[in-house]
mmCIF file of C-alpha atoms and ligand atoms in Angstrom:
data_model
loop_
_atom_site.group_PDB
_atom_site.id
_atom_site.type_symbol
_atom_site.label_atom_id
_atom_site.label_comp_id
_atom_site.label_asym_id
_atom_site.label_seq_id
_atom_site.Cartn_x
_atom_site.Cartn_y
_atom_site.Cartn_z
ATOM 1 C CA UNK A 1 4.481 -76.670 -12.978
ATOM 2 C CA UNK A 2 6.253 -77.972 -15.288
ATOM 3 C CA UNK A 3 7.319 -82.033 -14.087
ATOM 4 C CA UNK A 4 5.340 -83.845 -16.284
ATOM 5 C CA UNK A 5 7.072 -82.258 -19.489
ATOM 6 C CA UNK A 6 10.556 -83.208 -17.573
ATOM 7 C CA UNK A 7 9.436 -86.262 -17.917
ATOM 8 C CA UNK A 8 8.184 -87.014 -20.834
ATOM 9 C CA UNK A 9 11.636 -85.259 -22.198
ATOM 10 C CA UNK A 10 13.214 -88.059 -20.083
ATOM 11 C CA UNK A 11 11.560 -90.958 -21.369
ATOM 12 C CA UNK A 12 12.386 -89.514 -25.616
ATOM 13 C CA UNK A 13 16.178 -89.120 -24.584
ATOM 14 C CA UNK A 14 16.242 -92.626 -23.087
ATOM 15 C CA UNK A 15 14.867 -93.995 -26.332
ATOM 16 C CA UNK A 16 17.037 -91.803 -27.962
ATOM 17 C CA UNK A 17 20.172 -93.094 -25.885
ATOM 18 C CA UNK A 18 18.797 -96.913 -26.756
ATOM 19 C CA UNK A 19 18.869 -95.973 -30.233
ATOM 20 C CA UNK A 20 21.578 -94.808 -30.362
ATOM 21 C CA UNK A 21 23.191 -97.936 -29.309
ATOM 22 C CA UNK A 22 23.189 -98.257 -25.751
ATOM 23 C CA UNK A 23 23.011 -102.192 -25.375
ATOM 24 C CA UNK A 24 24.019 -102.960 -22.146
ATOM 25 C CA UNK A 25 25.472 -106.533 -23.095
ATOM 26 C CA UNK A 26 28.574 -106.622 -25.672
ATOM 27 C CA UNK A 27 28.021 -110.311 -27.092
ATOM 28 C CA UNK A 28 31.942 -110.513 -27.208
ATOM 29 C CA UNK A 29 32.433 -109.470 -24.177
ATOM 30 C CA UNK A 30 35.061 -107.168 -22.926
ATOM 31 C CA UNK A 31 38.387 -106.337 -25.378
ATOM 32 C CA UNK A 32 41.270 -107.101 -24.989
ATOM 33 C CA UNK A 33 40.643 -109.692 -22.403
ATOM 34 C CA UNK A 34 42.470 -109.514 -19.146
ATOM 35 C CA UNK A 35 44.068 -111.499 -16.869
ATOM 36 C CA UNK A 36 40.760 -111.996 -14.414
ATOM 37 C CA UNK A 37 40.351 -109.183 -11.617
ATOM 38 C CA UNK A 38 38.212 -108.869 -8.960
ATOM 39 C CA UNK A 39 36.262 -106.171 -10.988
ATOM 40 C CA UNK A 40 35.538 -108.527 -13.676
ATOM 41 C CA UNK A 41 33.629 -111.287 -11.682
ATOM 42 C CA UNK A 42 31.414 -108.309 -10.114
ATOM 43 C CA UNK A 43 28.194 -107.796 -11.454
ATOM 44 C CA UNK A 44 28.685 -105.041 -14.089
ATOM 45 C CA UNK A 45 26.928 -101.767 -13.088
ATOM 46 C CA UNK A 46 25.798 -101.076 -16.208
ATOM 47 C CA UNK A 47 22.869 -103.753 -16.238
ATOM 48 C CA UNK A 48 21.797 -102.663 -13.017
ATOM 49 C CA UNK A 49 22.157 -98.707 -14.640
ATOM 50 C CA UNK A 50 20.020 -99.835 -17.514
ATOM 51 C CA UNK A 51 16.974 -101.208 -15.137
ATOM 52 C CA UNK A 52 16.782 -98.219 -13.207
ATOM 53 C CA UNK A 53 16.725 -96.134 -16.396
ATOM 54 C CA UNK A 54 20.022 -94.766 -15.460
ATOM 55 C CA UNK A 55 23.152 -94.114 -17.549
ATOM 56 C CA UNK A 56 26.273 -95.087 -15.481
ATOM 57 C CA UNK A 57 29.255 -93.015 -17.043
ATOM 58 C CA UNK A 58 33.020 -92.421 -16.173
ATOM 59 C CA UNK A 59 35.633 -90.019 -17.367
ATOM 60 C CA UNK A 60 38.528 -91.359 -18.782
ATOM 61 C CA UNK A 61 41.949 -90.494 -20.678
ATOM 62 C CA UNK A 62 42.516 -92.104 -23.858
ATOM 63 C CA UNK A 63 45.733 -92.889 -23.059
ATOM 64 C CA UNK A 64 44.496 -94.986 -20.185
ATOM 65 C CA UNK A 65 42.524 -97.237 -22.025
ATOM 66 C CA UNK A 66 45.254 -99.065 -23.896
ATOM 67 C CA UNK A 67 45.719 -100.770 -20.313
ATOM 68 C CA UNK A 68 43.851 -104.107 -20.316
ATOM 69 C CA UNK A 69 42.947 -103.688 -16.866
ATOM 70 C CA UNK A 70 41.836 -99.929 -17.208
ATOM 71 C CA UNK A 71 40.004 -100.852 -20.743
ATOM 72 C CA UNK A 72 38.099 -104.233 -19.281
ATOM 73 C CA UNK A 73 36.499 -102.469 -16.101
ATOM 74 C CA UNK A 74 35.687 -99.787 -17.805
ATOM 75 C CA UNK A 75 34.048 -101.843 -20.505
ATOM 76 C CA UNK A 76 32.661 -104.022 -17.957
ATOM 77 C CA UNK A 77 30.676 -101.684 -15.680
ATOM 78 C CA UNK A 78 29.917 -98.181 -17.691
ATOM 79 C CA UNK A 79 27.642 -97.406 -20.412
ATOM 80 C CA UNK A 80 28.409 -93.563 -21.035
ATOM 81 C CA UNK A 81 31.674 -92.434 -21.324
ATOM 82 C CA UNK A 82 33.226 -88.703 -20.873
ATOM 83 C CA UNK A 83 36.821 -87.374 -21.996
ATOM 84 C CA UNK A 84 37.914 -85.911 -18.909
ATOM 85 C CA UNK A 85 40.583 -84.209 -20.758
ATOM 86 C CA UNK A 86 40.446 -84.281 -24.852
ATOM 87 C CA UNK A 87 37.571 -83.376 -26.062
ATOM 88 C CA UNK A 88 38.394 -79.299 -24.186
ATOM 89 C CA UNK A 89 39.083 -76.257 -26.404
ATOM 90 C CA UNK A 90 43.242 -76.578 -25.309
ATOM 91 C CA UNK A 91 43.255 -80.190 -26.461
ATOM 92 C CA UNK A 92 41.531 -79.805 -29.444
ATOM 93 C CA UNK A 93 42.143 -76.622 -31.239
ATOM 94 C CA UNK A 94 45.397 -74.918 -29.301
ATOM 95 C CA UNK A 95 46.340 -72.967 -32.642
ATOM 96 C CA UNK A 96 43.228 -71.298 -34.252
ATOM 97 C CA UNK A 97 41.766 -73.120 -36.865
ATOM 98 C CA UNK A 98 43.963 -76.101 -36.500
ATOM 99 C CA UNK A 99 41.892 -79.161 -34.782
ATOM 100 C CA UNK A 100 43.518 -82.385 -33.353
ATOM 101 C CA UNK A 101 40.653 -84.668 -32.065
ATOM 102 C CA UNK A 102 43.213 -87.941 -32.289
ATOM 103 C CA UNK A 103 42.300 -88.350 -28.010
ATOM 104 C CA UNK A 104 38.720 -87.591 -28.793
ATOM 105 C CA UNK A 105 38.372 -89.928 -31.603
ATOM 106 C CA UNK A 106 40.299 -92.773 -29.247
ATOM 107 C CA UNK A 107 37.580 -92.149 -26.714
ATOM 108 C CA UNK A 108 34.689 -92.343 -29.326
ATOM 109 C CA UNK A 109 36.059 -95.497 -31.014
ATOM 110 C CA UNK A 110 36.316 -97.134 -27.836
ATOM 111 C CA UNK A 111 32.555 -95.909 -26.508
ATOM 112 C CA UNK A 112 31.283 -97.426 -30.123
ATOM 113 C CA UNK A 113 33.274 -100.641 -29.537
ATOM 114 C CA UNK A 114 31.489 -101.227 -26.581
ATOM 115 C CA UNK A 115 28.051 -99.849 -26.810
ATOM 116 C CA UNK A 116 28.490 -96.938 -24.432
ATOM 117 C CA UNK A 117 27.212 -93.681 -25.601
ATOM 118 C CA UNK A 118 29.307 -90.279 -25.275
ATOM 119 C CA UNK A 119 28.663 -87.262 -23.294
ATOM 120 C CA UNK A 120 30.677 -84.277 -24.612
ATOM 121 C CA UNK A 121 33.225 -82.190 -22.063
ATOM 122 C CA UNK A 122 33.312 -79.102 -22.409
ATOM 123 C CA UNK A 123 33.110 -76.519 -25.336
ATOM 124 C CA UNK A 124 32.893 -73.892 -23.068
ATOM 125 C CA UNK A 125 35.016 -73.070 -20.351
ATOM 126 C CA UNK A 126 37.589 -70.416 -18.717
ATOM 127 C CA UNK A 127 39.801 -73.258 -18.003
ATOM 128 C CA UNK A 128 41.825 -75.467 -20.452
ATOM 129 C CA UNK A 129 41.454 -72.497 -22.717
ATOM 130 C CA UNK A 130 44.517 -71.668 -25.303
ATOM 131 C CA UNK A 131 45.819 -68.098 -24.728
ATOM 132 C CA UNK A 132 45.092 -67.022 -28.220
ATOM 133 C CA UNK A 133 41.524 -67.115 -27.479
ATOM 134 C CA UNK A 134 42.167 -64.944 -24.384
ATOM 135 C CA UNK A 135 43.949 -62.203 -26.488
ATOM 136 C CA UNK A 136 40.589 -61.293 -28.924
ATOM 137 C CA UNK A 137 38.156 -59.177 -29.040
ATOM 138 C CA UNK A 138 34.525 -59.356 -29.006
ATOM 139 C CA UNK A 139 34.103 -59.806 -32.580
ATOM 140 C CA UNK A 140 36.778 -62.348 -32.916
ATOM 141 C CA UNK A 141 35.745 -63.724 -30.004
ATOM 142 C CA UNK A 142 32.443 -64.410 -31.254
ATOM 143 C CA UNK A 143 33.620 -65.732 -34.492
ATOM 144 C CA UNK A 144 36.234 -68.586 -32.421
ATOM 145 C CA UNK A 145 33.846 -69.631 -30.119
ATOM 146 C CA UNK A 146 31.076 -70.236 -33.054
ATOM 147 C CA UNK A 147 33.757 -71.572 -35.430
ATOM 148 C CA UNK A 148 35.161 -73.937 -32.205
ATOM 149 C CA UNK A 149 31.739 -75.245 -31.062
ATOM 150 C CA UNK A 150 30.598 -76.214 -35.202
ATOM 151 C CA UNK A 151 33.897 -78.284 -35.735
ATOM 152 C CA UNK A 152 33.893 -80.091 -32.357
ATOM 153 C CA UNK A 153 30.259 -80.605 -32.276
ATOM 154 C CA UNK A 154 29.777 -81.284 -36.036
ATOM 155 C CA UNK A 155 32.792 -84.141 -36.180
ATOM 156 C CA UNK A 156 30.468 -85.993 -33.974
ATOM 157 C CA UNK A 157 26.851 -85.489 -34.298
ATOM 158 C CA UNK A 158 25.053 -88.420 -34.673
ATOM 159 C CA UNK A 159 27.367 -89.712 -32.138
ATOM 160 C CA UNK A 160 27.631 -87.768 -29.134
ATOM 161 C CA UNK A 161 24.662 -87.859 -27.477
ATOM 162 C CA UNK A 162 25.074 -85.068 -24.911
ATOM 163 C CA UNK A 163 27.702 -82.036 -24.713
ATOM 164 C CA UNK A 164 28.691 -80.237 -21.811
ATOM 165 C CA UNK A 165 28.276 -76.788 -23.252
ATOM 166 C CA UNK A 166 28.887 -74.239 -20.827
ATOM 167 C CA UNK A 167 31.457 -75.434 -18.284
ATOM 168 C CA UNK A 168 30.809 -73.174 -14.418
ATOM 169 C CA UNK A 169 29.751 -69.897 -15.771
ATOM 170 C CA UNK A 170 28.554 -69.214 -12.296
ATOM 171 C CA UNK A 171 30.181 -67.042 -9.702
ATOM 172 C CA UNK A 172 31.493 -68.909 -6.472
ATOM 173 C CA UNK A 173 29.300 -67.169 -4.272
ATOM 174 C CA UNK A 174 26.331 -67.102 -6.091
ATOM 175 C CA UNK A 175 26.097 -63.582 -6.397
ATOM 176 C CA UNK A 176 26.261 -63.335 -10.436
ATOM 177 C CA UNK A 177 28.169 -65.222 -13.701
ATOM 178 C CA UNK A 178 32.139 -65.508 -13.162
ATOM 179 C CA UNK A 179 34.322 -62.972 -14.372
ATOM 180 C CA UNK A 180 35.707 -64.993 -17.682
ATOM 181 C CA UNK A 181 37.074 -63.481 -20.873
ATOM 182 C CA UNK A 182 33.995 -64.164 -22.483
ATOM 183 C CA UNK A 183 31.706 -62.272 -19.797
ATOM 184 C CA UNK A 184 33.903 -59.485 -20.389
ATOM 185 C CA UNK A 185 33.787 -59.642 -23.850
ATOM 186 C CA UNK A 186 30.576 -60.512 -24.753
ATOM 187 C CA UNK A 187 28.201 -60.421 -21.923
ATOM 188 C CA UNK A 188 25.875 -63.135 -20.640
ATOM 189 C CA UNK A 189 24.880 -63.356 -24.043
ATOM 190 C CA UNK A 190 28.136 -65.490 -24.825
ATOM 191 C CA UNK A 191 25.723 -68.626 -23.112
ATOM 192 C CA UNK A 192 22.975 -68.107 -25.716
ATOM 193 C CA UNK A 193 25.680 -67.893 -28.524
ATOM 194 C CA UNK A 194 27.455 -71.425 -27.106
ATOM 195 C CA UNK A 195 23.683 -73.230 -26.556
ATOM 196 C CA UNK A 196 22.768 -72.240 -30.468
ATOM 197 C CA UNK A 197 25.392 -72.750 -31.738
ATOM 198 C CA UNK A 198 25.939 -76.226 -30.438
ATOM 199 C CA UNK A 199 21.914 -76.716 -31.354
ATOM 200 C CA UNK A 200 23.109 -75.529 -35.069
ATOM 201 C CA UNK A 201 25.946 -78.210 -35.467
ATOM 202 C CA UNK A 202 23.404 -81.189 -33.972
ATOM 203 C CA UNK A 203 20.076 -80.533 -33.380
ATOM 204 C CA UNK A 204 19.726 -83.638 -31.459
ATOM 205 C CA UNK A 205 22.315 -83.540 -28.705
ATOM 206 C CA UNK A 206 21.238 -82.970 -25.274
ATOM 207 C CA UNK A 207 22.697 -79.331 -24.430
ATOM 208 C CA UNK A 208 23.625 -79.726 -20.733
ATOM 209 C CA UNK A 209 25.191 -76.487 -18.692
ATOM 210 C CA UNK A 210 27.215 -78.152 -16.122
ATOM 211 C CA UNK A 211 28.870 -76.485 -12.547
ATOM 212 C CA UNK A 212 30.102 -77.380 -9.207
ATOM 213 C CA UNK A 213 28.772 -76.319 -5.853
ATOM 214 C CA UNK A 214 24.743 -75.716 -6.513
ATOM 215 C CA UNK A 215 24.201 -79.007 -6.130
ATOM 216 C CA UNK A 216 22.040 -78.373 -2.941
ATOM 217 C CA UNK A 217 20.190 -75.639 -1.950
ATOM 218 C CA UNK A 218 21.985 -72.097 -1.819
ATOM 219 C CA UNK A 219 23.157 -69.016 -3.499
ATOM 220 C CA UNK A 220 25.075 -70.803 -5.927
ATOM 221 C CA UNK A 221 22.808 -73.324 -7.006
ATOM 222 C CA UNK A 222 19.521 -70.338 -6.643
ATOM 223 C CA UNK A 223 22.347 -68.561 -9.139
ATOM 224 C CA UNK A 224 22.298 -71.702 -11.757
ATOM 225 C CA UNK A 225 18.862 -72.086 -11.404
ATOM 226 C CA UNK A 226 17.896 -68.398 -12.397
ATOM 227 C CA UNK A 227 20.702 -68.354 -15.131
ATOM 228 C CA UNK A 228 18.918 -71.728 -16.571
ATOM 229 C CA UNK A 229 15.498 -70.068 -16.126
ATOM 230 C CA UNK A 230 17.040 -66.732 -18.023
ATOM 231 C CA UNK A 231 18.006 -68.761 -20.556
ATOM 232 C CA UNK A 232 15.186 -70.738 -21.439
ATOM 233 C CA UNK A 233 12.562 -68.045 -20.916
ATOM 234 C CA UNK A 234 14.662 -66.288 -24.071
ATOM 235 C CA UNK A 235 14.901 -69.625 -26.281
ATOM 236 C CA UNK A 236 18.091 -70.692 -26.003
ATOM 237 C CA UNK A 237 18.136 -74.461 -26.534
ATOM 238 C CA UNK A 238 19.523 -75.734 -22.884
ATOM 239 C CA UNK A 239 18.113 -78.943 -22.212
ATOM 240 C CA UNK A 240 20.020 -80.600 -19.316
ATOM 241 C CA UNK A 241 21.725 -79.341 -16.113
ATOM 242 C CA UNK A 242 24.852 -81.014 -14.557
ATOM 243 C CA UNK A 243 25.344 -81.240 -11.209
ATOM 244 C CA UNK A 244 29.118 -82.006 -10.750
ATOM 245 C CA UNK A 245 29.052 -83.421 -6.968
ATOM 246 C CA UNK A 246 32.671 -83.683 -5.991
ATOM 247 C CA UNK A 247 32.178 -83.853 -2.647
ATOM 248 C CA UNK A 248 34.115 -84.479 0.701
ATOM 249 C CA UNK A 249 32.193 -87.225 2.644
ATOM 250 C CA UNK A 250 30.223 -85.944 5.645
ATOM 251 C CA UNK A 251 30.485 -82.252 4.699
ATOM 252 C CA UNK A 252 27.991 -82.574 1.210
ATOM 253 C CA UNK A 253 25.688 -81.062 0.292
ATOM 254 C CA UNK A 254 22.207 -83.227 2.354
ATOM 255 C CA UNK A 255 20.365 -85.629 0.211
ATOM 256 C CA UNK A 256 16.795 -83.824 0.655
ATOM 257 C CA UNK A 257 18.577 -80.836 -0.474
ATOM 258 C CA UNK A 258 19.945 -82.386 -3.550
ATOM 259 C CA UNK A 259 16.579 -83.919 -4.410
ATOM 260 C CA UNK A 260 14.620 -80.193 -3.986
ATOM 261 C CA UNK A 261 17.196 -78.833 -6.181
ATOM 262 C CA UNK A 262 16.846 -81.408 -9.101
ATOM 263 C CA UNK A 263 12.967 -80.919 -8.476
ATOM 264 C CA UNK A 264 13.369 -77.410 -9.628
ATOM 265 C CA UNK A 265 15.339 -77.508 -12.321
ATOM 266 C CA UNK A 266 12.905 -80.228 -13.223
ATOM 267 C CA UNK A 267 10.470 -77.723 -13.242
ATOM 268 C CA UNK A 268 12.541 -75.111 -15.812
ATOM 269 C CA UNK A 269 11.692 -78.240 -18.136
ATOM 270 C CA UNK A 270 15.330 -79.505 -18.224
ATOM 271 C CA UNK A 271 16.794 -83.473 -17.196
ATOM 272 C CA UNK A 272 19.387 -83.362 -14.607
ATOM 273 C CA UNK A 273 22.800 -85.864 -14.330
ATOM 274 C CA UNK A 274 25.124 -85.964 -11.990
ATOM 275 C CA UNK A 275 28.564 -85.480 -14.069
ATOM 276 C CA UNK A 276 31.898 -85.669 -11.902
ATOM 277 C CA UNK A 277 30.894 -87.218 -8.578
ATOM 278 C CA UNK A 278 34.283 -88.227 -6.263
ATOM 279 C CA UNK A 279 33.809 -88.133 -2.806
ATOM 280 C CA UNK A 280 36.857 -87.121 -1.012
ATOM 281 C CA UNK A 281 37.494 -89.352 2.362
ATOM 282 C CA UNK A 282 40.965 -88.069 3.518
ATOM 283 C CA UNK A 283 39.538 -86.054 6.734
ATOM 284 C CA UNK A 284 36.981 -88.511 7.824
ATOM 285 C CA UNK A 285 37.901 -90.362 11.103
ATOM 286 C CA UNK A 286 38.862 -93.498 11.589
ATOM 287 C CA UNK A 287 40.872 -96.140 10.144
ATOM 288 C CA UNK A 288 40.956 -97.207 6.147
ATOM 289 C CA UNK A 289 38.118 -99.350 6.547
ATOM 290 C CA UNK A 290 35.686 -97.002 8.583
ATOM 291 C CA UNK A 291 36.644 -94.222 5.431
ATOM 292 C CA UNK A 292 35.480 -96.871 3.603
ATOM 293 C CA UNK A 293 32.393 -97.624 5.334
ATOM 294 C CA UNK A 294 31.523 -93.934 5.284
ATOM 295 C CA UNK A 295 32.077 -93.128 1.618
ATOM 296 C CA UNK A 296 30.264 -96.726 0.588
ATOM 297 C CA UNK A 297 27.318 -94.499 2.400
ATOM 298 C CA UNK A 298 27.866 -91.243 0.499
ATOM 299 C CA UNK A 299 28.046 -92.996 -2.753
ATOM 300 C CA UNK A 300 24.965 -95.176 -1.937
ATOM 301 C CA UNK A 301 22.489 -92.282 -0.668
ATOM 302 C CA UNK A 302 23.441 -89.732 -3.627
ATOM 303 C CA UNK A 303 22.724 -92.125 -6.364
ATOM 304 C CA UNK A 304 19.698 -92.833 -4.742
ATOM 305 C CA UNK A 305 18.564 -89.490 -5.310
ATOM 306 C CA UNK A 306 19.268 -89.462 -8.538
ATOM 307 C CA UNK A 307 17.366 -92.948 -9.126
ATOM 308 C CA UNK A 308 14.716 -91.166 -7.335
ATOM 309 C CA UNK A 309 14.141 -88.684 -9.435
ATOM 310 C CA UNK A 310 12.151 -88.969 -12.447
ATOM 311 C CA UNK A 311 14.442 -85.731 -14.068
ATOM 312 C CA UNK A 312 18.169 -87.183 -12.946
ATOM 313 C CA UNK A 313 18.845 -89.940 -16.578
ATOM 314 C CA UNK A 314 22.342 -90.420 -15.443
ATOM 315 C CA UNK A 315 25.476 -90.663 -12.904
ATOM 316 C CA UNK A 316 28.877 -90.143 -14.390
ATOM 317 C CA UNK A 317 32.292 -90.424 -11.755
ATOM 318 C CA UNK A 318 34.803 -88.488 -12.355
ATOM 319 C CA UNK A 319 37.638 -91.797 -13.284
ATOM 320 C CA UNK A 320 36.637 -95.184 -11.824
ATOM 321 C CA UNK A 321 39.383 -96.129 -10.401
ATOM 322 C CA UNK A 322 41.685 -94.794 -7.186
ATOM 323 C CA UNK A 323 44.960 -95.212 -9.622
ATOM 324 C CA UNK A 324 43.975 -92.145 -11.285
ATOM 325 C CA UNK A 325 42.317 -89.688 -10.007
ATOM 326 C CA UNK A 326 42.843 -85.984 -10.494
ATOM 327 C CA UNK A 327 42.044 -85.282 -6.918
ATOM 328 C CA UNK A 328 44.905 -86.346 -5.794
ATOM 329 C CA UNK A 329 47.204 -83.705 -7.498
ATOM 330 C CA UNK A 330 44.103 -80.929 -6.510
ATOM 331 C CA UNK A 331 42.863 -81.472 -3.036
ATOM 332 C CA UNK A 332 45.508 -83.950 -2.087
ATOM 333 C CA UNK A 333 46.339 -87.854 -1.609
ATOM 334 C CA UNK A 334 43.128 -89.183 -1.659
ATOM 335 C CA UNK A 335 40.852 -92.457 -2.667
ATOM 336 C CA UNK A 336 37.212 -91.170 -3.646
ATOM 337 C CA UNK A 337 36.512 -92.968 -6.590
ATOM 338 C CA UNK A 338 34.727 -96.972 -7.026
ATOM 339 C CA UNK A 339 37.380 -99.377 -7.468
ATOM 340 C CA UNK A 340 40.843 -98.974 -5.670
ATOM 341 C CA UNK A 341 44.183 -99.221 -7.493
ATOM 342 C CA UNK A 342 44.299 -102.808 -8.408
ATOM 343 C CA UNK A 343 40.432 -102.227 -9.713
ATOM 344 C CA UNK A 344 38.915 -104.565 -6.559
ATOM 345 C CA UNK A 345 35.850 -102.774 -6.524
ATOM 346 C CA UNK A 346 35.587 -101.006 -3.059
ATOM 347 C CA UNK A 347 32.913 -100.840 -0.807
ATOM 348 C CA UNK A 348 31.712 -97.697 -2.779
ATOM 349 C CA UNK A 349 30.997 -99.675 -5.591
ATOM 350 C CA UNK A 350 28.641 -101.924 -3.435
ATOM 351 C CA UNK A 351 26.519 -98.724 -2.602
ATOM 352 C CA UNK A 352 26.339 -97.816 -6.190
ATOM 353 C CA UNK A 353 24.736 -100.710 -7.136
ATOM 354 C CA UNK A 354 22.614 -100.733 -3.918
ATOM 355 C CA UNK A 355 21.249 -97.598 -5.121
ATOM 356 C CA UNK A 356 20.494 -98.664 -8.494
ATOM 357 C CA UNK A 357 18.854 -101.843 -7.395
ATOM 358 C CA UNK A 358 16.811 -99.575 -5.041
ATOM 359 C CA UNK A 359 18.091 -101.108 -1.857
HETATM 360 C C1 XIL B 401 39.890 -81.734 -14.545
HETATM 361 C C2 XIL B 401 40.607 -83.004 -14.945
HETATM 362 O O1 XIL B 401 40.182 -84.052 -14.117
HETATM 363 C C3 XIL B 401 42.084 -82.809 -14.833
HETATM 364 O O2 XIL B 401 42.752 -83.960 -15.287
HETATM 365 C C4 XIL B 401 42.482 -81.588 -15.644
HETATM 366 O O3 XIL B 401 43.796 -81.336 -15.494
HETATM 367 C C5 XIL B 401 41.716 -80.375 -15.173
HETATM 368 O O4 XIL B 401 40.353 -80.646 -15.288
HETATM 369 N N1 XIL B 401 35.483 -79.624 -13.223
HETATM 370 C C6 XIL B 401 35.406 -80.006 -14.548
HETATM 371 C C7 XIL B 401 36.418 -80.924 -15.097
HETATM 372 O O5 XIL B 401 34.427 -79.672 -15.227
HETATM 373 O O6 XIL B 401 36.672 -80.683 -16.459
HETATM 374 C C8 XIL B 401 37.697 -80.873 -14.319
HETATM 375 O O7 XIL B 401 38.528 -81.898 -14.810
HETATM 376 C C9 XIL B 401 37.434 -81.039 -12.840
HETATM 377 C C10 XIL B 401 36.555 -79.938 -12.329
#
């Protein structure tokens, strides 16, 4: 059907992403310079990212990255960067009309500073959400989410390459869109108002809708893909699907399944990333280094897929390191991400760059 236009869109955004100043190699290096870690004599991931046509991103707090440790891995091994926090309606506008994008801006100066480029998180979602946008009605609604999405979007077009624009709109169980203030309010036409709106304030970012659990094969992910098939068939500027993928090792989603479902959003004519991967270890068996073992093979086999895949441009983690991770405080004490505490890159990191060297 429709692959070869997937792909052709994939080959513009990655010379859109190079233009947009994705070098891979930062002639002065790292800032501020560290005392040596282990993660700064490995290999960085980016280069290997950039040969497989990959971006390589991470989501980070902008408070974190005043740590020289935090600030030189991450500089060291990503080239696309996500606010896992600041760049959300709460953070940024939690009295209407009043905008504080001082954690946002961190983030962006930093991603500049080190030739990453920026994916947007999230304009639209029923979480992180200020209660004053709960309390109005459809017309007022309307008005706040189009007056939201231009200031957010507009303070950084040119420079955010991507946005997050509709944050798990889908039910749980597949069996329709969530039940969110702005279903109620304004029907599944709030998604067309968020996409062109977005489109409106930079014409050239990547429009991504982005959920959790339809990253296989299923009712939820048969749900996304109709919703992004709705969409599209009516106009609405959605160009990317995100795939979230936190996952608990051995109990994910299988990799053929991953790969049929990228093939048919593929086919809707949109790119696919992979935007929050963790995988969750806590319940496998074994001792610390068997968990290890296991999730070095989770990490490995899912990235594959997305190097495999003409459609999948990038892989973002959800945090790099096991010092902060927000899985901990959700589904308990935990170490899913690539580097451990100290930033020694873990076995997982080894599988990442496996995949992206096609081993
Ligand atoms: C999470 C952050 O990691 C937490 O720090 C925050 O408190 C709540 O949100 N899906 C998403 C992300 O799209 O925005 C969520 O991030 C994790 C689940």
């Amino acid at each position: 059907m429709n692959r070869t236009r997937g792909e052709a869109v994939a080959a513009v955004l990655l010379l859109l992403l190079v233009a947009c100043g994705g070098s891979s190699s930062n002639p002065q290096g790292p800032s501020p310079t560290p005392t040596p870690t282990p993660a700064t004599s490995a290999d960085p991931l980016r280069a290997d990212a950039e040969a497989s046509g990959r971006a390589i991103g991470a989501a980070v707090q902008s408070s974190y990255l005043g740590q020289a440790d935090y600030a030189a891995t991450f500089a060291r091994h990503f080239d696309y960067v996500t606010a896992e926090y600041e760049m959300k309606w709460d953070p940024t506008e939690r009295q209407p009309g009043v905008f504080d994008f001082a954690g946002a801006d961190a983030i962006a100066s930093f991603a500049a500073a080190h030739g990453m480029r920026i994916k947007g998180h999230a304009l639209l979602w029923h979480q992180a959400l200020p209660a004053w946008v709960t309390a109005l009605g459809p017309a007022e609604l309307r008005a706040a989410i189009r007056s939201h999405i231009q200031a957010v979007v507009g303070r950084y077009r040119g420079q955010i390459v991507a946005w997050d624009v509709v944050n798990e709109a889908v039910a749980d169980d597949g069996s329709g869109l969530r039940d969110t203030v702005f279903l109620q309010k304004l029907g599944e036409e709030y998604l067309d108002l968020a996409f062109q709106t977005a489109h409106e304030a930079d014409p050239a970012a990547l429009l991504i809708y982005n959920d959790y659990g339809g990253e296989g094969l299923g009712a939820k992910s048969d749900a996304i893909d109709a919703l992004v098939s709705r969409l599209r068939g009516r106009g609405v500027p959605v160009g990317g699907v995100g795939l979230q993928m936190h996952v608990a090792a051995q109990s994910r989603p299988s990799s053929a399944d991953i790969a049929a479902n990228m093939r048919r959003l593929a086919a809707l004519g949109v790119l696919v990333n992979v935007s929050e991967m963790d995988v969750r270890i806590r319940n496998v068996a074994g001792d610390l280094a068997a968990r290890l073992a296991v999730q070095r093979s989770e990490y490995h086999d899912i990235v594959a897929v997305c190097v495999a895949e003409p459609a999948c441009h990038a892989v973002t983690f959800w945090g790099f390191t096991d010092r902060y991770s927000w899985i901990d405080a959700f589904f308990g004490p935990d170490d899913p991400l690539l580097f451990d505490e100290s930033y020694a890159p873990k076995p997982a990191f080894f599988g990442v760059q496996d995949a992206l060297r096609r081993r």
